[in-house]
Coordinates of C-alpha atoms and ligand atoms in Angstrom, one line a residue:
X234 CA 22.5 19.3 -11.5
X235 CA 24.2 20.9 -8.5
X236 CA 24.0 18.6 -5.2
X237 CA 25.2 20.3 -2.1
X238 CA 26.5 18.0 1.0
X239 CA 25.8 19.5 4.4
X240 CA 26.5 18.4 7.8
X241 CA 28.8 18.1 10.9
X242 CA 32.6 17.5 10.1
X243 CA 33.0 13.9 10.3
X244 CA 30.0 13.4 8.9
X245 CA 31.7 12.2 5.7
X246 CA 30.8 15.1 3.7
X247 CA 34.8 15.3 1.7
X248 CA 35.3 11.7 1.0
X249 CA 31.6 11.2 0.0
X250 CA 31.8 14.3 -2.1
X251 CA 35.1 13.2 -3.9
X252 CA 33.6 10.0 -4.7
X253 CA 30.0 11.6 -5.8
X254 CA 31.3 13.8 -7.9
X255 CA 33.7 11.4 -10.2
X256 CA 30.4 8.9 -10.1
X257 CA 28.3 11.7 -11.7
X258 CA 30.7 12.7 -13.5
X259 CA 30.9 16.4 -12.0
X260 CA 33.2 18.6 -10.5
X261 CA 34.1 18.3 -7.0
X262 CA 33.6 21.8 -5.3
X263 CA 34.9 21.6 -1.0
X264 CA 34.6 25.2 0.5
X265 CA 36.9 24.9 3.2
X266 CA 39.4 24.5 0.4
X267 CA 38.4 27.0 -1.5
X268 CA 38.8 29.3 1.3
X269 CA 42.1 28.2 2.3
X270 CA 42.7 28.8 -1.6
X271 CA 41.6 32.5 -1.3
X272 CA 43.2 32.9 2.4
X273 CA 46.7 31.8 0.7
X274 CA 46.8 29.7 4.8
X275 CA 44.9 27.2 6.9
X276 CA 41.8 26.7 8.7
X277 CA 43.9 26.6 11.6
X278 CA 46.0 29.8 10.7
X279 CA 43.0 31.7 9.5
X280 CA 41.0 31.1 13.2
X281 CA 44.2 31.9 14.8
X282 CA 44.9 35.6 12.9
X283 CA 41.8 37.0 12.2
X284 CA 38.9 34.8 14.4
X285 CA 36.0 33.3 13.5
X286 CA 34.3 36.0 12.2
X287 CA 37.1 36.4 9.2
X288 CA 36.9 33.0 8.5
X289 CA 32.8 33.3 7.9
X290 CA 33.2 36.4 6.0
X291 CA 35.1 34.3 3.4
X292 CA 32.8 31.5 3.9
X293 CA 30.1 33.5 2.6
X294 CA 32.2 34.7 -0.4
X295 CA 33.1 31.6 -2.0
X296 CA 29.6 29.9 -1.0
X297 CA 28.0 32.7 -3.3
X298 CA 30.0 32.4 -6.0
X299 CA 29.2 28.4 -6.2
X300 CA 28.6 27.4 -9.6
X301 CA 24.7 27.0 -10.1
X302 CA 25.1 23.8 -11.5
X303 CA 27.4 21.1 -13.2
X304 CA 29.0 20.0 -9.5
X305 CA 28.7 18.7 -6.0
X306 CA 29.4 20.9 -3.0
X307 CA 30.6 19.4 0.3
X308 CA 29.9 23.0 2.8
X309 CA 31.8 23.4 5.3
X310 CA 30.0 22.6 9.1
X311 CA 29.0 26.0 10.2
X312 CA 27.6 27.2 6.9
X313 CA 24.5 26.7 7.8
X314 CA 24.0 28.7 10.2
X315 CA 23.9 31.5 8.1
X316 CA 20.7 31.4 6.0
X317 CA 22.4 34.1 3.4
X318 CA 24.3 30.8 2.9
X319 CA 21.5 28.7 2.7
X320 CA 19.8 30.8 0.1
X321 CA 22.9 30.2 -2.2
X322 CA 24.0 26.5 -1.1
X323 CA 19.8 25.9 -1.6
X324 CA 19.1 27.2 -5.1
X325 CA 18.5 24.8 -7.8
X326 CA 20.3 22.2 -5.9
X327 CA 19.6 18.9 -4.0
X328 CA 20.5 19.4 -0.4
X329 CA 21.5 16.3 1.4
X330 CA 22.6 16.2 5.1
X331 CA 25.0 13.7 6.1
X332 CA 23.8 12.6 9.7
X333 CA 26.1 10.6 11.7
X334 CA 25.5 10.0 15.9
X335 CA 28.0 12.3 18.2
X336 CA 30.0 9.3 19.0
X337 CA 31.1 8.1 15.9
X338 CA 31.7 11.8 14.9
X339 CA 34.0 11.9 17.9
X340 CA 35.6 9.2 16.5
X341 CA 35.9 10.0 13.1
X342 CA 37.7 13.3 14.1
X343 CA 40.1 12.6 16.6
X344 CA 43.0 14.0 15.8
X345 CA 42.0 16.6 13.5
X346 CA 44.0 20.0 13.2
X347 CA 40.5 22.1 13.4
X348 CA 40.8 24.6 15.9
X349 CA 38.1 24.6 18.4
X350 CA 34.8 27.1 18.5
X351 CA 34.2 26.8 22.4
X352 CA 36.1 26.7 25.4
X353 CA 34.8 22.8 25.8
X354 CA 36.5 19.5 25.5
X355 CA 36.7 18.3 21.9
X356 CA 33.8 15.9 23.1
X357 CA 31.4 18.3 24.7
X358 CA 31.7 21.0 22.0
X359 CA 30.6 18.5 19.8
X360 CA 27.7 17.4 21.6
X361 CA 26.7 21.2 22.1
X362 CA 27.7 21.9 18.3
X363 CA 25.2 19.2 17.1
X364 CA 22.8 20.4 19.2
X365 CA 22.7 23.5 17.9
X366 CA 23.1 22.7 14.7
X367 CA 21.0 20.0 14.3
X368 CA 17.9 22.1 13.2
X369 CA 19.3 24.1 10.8
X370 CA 20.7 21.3 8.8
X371 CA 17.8 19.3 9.3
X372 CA 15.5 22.6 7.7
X373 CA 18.6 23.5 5.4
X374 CA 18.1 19.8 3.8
X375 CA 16.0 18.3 0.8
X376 CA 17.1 15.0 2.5
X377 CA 18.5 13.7 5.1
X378 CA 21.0 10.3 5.1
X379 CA 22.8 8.6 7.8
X380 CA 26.0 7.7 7.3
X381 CA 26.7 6.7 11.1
X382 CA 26.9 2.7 9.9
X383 CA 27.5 3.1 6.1
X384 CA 30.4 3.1 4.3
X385 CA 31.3 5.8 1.4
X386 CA 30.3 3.4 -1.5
X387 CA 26.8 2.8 0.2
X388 CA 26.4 6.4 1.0
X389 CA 27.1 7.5 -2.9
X390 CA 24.6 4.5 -3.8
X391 CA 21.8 5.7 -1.7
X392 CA 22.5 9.7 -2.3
X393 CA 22.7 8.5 -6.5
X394 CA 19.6 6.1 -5.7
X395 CA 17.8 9.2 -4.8
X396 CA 18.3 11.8 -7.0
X397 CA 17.2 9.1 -10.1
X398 CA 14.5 7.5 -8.0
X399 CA 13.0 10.1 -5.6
X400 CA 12.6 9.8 -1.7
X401 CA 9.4 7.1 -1.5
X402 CA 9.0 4.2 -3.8
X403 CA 7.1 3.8 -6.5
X404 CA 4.6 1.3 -5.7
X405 CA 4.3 3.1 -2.1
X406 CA 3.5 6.2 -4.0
X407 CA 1.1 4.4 -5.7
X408 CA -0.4 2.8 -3.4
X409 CA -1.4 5.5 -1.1
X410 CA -2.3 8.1 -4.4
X411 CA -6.4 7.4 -3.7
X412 CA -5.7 8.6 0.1
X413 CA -4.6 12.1 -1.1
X414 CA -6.8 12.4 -4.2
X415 CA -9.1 12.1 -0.8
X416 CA -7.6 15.1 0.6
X417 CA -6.9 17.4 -1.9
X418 CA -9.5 20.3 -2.0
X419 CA -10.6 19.6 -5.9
X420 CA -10.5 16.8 -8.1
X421 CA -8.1 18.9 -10.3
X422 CA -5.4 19.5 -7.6
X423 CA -6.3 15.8 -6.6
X424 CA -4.9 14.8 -10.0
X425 CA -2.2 17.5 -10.2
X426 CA -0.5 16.0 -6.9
X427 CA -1.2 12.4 -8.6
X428 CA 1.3 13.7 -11.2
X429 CA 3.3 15.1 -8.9
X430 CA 4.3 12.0 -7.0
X431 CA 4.7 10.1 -9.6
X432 CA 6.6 12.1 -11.6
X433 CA 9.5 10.2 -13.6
X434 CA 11.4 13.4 -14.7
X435 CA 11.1 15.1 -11.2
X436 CA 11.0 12.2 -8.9
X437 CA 12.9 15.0 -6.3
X438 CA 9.9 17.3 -6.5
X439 CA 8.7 17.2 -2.7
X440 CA 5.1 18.0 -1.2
X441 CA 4.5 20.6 1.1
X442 CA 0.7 21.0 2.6
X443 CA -1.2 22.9 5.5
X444 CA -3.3 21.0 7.0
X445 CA -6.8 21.8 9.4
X446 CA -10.4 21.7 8.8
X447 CA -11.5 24.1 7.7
X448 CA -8.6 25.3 6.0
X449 CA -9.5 25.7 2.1
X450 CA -9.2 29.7 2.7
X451 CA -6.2 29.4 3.4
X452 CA -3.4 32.3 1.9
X453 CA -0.3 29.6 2.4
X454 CA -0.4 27.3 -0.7
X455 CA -0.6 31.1 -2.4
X456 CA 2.4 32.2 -0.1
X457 CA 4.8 29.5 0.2
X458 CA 4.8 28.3 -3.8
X459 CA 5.6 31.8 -4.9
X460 CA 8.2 31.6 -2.1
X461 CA 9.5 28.1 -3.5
X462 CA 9.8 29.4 -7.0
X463 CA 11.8 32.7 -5.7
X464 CA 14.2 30.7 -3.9
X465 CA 14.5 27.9 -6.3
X466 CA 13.3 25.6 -4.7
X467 CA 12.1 22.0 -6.0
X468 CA 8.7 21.9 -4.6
X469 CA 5.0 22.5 -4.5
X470 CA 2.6 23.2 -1.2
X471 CA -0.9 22.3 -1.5
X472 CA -4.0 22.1 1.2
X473 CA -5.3 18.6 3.0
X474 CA -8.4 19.8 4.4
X475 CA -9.3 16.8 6.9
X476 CA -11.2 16.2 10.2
X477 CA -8.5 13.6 11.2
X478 CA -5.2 15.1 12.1
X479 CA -3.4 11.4 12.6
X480 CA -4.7 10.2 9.5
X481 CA -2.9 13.4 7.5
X482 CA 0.5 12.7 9.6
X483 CA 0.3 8.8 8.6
X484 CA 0.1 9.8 4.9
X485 CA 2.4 12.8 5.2
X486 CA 4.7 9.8 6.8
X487 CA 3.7 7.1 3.9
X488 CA 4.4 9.7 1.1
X489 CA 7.4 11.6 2.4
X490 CA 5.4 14.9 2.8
X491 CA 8.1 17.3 3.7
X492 CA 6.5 19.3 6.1
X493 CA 3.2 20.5 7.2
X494 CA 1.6 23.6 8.2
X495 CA -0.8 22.9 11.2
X496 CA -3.9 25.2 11.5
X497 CA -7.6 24.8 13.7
X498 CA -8.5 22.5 15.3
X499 CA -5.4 20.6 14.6
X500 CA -2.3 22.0 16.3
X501 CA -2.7 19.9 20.1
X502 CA -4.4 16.9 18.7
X503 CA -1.1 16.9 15.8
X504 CA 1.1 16.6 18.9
X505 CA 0.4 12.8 19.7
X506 CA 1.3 12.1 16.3
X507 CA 5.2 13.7 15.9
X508 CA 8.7 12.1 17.2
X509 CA 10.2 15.3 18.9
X510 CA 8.8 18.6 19.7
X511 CA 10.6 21.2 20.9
X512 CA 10.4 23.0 24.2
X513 CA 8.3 26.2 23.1
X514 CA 5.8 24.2 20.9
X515 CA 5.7 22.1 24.4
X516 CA 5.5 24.6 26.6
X517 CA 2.4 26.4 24.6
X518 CA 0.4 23.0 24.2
X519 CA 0.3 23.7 20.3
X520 CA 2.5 22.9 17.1
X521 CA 1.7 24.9 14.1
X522 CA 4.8 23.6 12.1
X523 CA 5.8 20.2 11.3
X524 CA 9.2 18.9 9.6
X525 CA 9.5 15.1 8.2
X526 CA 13.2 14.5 8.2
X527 CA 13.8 11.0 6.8
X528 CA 10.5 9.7 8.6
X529 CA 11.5 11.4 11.8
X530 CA 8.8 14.4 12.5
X531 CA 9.4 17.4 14.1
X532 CA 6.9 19.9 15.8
X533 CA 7.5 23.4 16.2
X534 CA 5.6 26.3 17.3
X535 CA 5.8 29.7 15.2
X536 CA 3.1 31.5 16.6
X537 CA 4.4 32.8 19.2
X538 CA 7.4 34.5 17.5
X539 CA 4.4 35.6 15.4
X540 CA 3.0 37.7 18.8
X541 CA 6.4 38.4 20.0
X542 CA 8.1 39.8 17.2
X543 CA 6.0 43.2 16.6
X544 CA 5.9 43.7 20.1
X545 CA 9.7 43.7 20.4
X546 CA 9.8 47.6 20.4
X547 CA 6.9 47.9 22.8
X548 CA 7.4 50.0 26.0
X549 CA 6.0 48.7 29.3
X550 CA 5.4 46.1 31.3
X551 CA 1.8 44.9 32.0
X552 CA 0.1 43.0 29.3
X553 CA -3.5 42.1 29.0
X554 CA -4.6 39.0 26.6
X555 CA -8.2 38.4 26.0
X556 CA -9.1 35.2 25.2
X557 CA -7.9 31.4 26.7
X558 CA -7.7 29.4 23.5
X559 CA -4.5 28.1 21.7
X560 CA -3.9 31.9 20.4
X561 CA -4.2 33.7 23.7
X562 CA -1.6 30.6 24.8
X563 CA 0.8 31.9 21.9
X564 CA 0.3 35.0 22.6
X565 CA 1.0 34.9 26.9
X566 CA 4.0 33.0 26.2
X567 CA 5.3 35.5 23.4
X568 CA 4.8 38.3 26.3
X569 CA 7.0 35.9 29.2
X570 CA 9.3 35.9 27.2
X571 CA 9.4 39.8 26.7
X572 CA 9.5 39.9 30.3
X573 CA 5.6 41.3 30.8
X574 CA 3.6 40.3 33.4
X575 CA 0.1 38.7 32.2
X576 CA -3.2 38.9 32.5
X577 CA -5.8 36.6 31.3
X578 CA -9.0 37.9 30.9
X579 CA -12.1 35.8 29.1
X580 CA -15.5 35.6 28.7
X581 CA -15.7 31.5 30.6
X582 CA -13.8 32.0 33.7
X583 CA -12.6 28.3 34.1
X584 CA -10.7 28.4 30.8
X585 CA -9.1 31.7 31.6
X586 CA -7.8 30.1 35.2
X587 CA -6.8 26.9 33.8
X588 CA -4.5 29.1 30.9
X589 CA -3.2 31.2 33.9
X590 CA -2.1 28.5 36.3
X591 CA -0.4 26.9 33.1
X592 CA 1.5 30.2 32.8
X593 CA 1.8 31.5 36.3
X594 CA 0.2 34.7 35.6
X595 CA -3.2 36.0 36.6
X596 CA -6.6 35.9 35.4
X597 CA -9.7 37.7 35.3
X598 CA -13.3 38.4 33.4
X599 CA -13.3 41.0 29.8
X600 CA -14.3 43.4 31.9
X601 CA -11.4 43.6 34.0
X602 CA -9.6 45.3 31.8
X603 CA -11.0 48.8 32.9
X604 CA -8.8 48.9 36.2
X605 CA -5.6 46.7 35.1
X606 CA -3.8 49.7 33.4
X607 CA -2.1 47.7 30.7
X608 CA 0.8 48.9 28.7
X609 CA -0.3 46.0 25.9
X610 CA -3.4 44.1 24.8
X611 CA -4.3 41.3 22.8
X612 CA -7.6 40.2 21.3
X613 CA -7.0 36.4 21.6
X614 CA -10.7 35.8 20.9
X615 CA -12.4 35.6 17.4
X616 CA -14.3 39.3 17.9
X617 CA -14.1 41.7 15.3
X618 CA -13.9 38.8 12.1
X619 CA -15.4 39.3 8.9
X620 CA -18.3 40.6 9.4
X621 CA -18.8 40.6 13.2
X622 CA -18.4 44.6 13.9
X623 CA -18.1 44.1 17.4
X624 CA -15.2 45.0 19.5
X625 CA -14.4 42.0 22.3
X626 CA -14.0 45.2 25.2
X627 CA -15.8 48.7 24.8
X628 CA -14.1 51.6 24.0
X629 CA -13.7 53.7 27.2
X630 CA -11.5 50.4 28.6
X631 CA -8.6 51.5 25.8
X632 CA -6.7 54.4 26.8
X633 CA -3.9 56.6 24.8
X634 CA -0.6 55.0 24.3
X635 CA -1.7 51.6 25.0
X636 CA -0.7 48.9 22.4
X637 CA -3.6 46.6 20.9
X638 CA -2.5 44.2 19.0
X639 CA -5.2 42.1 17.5
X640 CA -4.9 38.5 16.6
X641 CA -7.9 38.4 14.1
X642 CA -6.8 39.7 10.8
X643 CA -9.5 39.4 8.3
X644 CA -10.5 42.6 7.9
X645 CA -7.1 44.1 8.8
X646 CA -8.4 47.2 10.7
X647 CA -10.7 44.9 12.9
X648 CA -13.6 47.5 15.0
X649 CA -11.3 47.3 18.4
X650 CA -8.4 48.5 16.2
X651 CA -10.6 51.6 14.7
X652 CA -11.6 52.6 18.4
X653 CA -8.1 52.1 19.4
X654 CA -6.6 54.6 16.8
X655 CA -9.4 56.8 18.0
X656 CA -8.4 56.4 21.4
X657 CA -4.4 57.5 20.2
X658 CA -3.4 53.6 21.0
X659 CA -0.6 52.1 19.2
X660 CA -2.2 49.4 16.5
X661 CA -0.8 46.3 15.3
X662 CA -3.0 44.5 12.7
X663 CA -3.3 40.3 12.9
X664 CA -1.7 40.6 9.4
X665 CA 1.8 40.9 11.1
X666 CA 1.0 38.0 13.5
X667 CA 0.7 36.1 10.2
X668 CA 3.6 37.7 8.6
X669 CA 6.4 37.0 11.3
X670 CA 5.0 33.5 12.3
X671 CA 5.1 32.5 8.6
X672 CA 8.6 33.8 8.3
X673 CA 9.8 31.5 11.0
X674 CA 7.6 28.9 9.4
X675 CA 9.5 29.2 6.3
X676 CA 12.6 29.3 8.2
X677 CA 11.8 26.1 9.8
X678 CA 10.9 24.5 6.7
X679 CA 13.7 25.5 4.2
X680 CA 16.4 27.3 6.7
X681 CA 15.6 30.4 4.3
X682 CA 15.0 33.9 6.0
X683 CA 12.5 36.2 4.2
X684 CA 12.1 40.4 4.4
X685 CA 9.0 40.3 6.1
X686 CA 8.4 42.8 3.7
X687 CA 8.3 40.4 1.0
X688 CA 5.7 38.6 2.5
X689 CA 3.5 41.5 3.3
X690 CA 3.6 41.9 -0.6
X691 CA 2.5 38.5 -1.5
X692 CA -0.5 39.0 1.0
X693 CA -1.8 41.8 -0.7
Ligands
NAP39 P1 -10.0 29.2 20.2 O1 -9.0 28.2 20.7 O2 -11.3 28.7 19.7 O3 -10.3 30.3 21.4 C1 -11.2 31.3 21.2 C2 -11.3 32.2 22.4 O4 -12.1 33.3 22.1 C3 -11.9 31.5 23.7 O5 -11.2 31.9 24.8 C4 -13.3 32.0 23.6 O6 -13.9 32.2 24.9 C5 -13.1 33.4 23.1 N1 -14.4 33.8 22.4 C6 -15.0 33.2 21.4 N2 -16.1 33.9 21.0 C7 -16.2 35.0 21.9 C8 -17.1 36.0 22.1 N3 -18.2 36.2 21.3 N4 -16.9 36.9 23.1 C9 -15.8 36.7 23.9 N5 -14.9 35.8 23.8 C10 -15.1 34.9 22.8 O7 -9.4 30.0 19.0 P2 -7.8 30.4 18.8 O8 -7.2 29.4 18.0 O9 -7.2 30.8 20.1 O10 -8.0 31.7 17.9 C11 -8.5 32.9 18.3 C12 -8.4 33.9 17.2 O11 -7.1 34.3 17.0 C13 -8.9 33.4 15.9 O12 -10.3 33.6 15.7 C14 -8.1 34.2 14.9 O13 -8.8 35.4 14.5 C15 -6.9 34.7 15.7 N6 -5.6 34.0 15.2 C16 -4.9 34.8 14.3 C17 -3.7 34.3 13.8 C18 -2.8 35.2 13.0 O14 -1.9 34.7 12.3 N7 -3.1 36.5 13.0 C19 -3.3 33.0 14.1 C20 -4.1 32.2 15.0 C21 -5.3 32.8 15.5 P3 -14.6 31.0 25.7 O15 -13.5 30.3 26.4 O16 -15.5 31.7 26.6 O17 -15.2 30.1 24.7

């Protein structure tokens, strides 16, 4: 067994640790020691000589040479923020984050000898640490405990409790098994999550699902459980197809469902349902990513780094998106953000004013796109998919060295991509849509980054 104890200092990650460890009877592994082992001086000393950066560098060192097993690891604060470190901290282990609220942090580290990391106060860089940080310990985490009004004994007794008992109890777990037997595409995955749940041996084992309706096509449970076993990771991603969004999120609440992959029609209707939601998922009207944190769930949006990310590269400065639905509202914000000004061209006008004003940017009918003379465009709509061989604009409207990036990715060479290569346009399959919003996806959910590379293999 190999648990790992992450969170802010203060957050009574060394004297829980110490204690853990001789009630488990394992060794007692603290990586700020260990580097001031290696550095032969202090944390102090070593941010004084050689910065920050030296002290990460040896961070990283000793976290990848962590025992895999037979100990519990207290990390230091700002690992985390280097998911090369989570990789390592993550594998085979049981990641808890120790959660405590800013105040009582500022209280519990008065005093200390730590060098600072800003140019704040001691109390407003820890406000703007934990704020920054909160995320990635909240995706770096198998489980999440506060320790804010708990002593060290009760935070040992509920971090032991866990690992022999599991994160929901029993009788919960079996009260609600009928609901997901429900959900579960076949009666043979019904019964393998039945196991799952109420599994004695691997009471840690935690559920992972996407959720829409349709959604039993979906490549993720495929994806992410190859993913899980690379990585080492305890769990196991299935697929709740279901009409009712809030009825998925109540169970995913009931049963401790670590997070949730949000697909059509789902992703505004899921938003009435979650705790927090951050500003881009806000800002787009959509969350395609959900994180259950102790009960508390998070929405995120990841497809618009999904748009964003292969555009990065992209010359110019006018960008077309056809289509007004959630994906041309991904896609519009991915291109804000690169600084583009938009159109919004669809086939019912209304929908494409009412996305515009939203945005700020203009709008127009498909046809428009003849005289706009876009550097980029985006087929937002479902044209082109499966077996629909027609292209959303004719061909004549693409010219050479435009960008056309389309969304739909079954086929991958859609008929507006094969005119656009005809036409000498720069083509970007839907494929990598899919490929960076997963990776972010993935990030969110376990604070892992994966070569996108790696996941264009695992679609193939
Ligand atoms: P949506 O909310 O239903 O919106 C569809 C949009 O397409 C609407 O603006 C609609 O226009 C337009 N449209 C539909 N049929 C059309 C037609 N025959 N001619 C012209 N316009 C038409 O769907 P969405 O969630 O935004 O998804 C759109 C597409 O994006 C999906 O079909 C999918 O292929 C793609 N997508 C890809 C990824 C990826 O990872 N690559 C992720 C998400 C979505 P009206 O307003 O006139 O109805």
């Amino acid at each position: 067994m190999r648990v790992v104890l992450i969170g802010f200092r203060g957050s009574g990650k060394t004297a829980v640790g110490r204690r853990l460890a001789e009630a488990l009877a394992l060794s007692w592994i603290d990586t700020d020691a260990q580097i001031v082992a290696r550095a032969g001086t202090g944390i102090p000393a070593i941010f004084a000589e050689q910065g920050e950066q030296a002290f990460r560098t040896l961070e990283r060192d000793v976290i990848a040479g962590l025992p895999g097993s037979g100990c519990v690891v207290s990390a230091g604060g700002g690992a985390v923020m280097d998911p090369e470190n989570v990789r390592y901290l993550r594998a085979g282990s049981v990641v808890f984050f120790l959660q405590a609220p800013a105040e009582v942090i500022e209280a519990r580290i008065r005093g200390s000898d730590r060098p600072p990391l800003t140019a704040l106060s001691p109390e407003e860089e820890i406000r703007a640490l934990l704020a920054t940080r909160t995320p990635a310990y909240l995706s770096a985490s198998d489980v999440c405990i506060d320790t804010g009004d708990r002593g060290i004994d009760e935070v040992c007794e509920a971090i032991i409790s866990t690992l022999f008992s599991g994160t929901v109890a029993r009788a919960t777990c079996l009260h609600h098994l009928d609901a997901i037997v429900h959900m579960a595409p076949s009666s043979g995955e019904g019964a393998k999550l039945c196991t799952l749940l109420c599994s004695k041996e691997n009471p840690l084992k935690r559920l992972f699902a996407i959720t829409g309706y349709p959604c039993a096509h979906s490549v993720s449970p495929l994806l992410y459980n190859h993913l899980f076993s690379r990585f080492n990771l305890n769990y196991y991603y299935t697929l709740l197809e279901w009409p009712d969004v809030g009825e998925v999120v109540d169970l995913a609440r009931k049963l401790d469902i670590r997070a949730l992959s949000v697909t059509i029609p789902h992703k505004t209707a899921v938003m009435d349902h979650l705790d927090e939601i951050d500003g881009h998922a806000a800002a787009i009207g959509a969350v395609n990513s959900v994180l259950n944190c102790g009960g508390t769930l998070y929405g995120h949006n990841t497809d618009w780094i999904g748009v964003k990310t292969p555009l990065e590269d992209v010359k110019g400065s006018r960008a077309v998106v056809l289509g007004a639905g959630g994906a041309a509202a991904a896609a519009v914000y991915a291109l804000q953000d690169l600084g583009m000004e938009v159109w919004v061209l669809n086939r019912t006008e209304e929908r494409a004013i009412a996305l515009a004003s939203r945005f700020g940017c203009r709008h127009g009918p498909l046809t428009a796109l003849s005289s706009l003379d876009a550097d980029v465009l985006i087929n937002a709509t479902p044209v082109g998919m499966g077996d629909d061989r027609r292209s959303p604009v004719p061909q004549e409207h693409l010219r050479e060295g435009m960008c056309v990036f389309d969304l739909v990715y079954t086929p991958p060479k859609t008929p507006l991509l094969a005119m656009a290569e005809e036409m000498g346009c720069r083509c970007i399959p839907g494929t990598e849509m899919f490929v960076h919003q997963a990776r972010a996806q993935f990030a969110v959910f376990t604070g892992i980054d994966v070569e996108p590379a790696l996941i264009r293999r695992l679609m193939q």
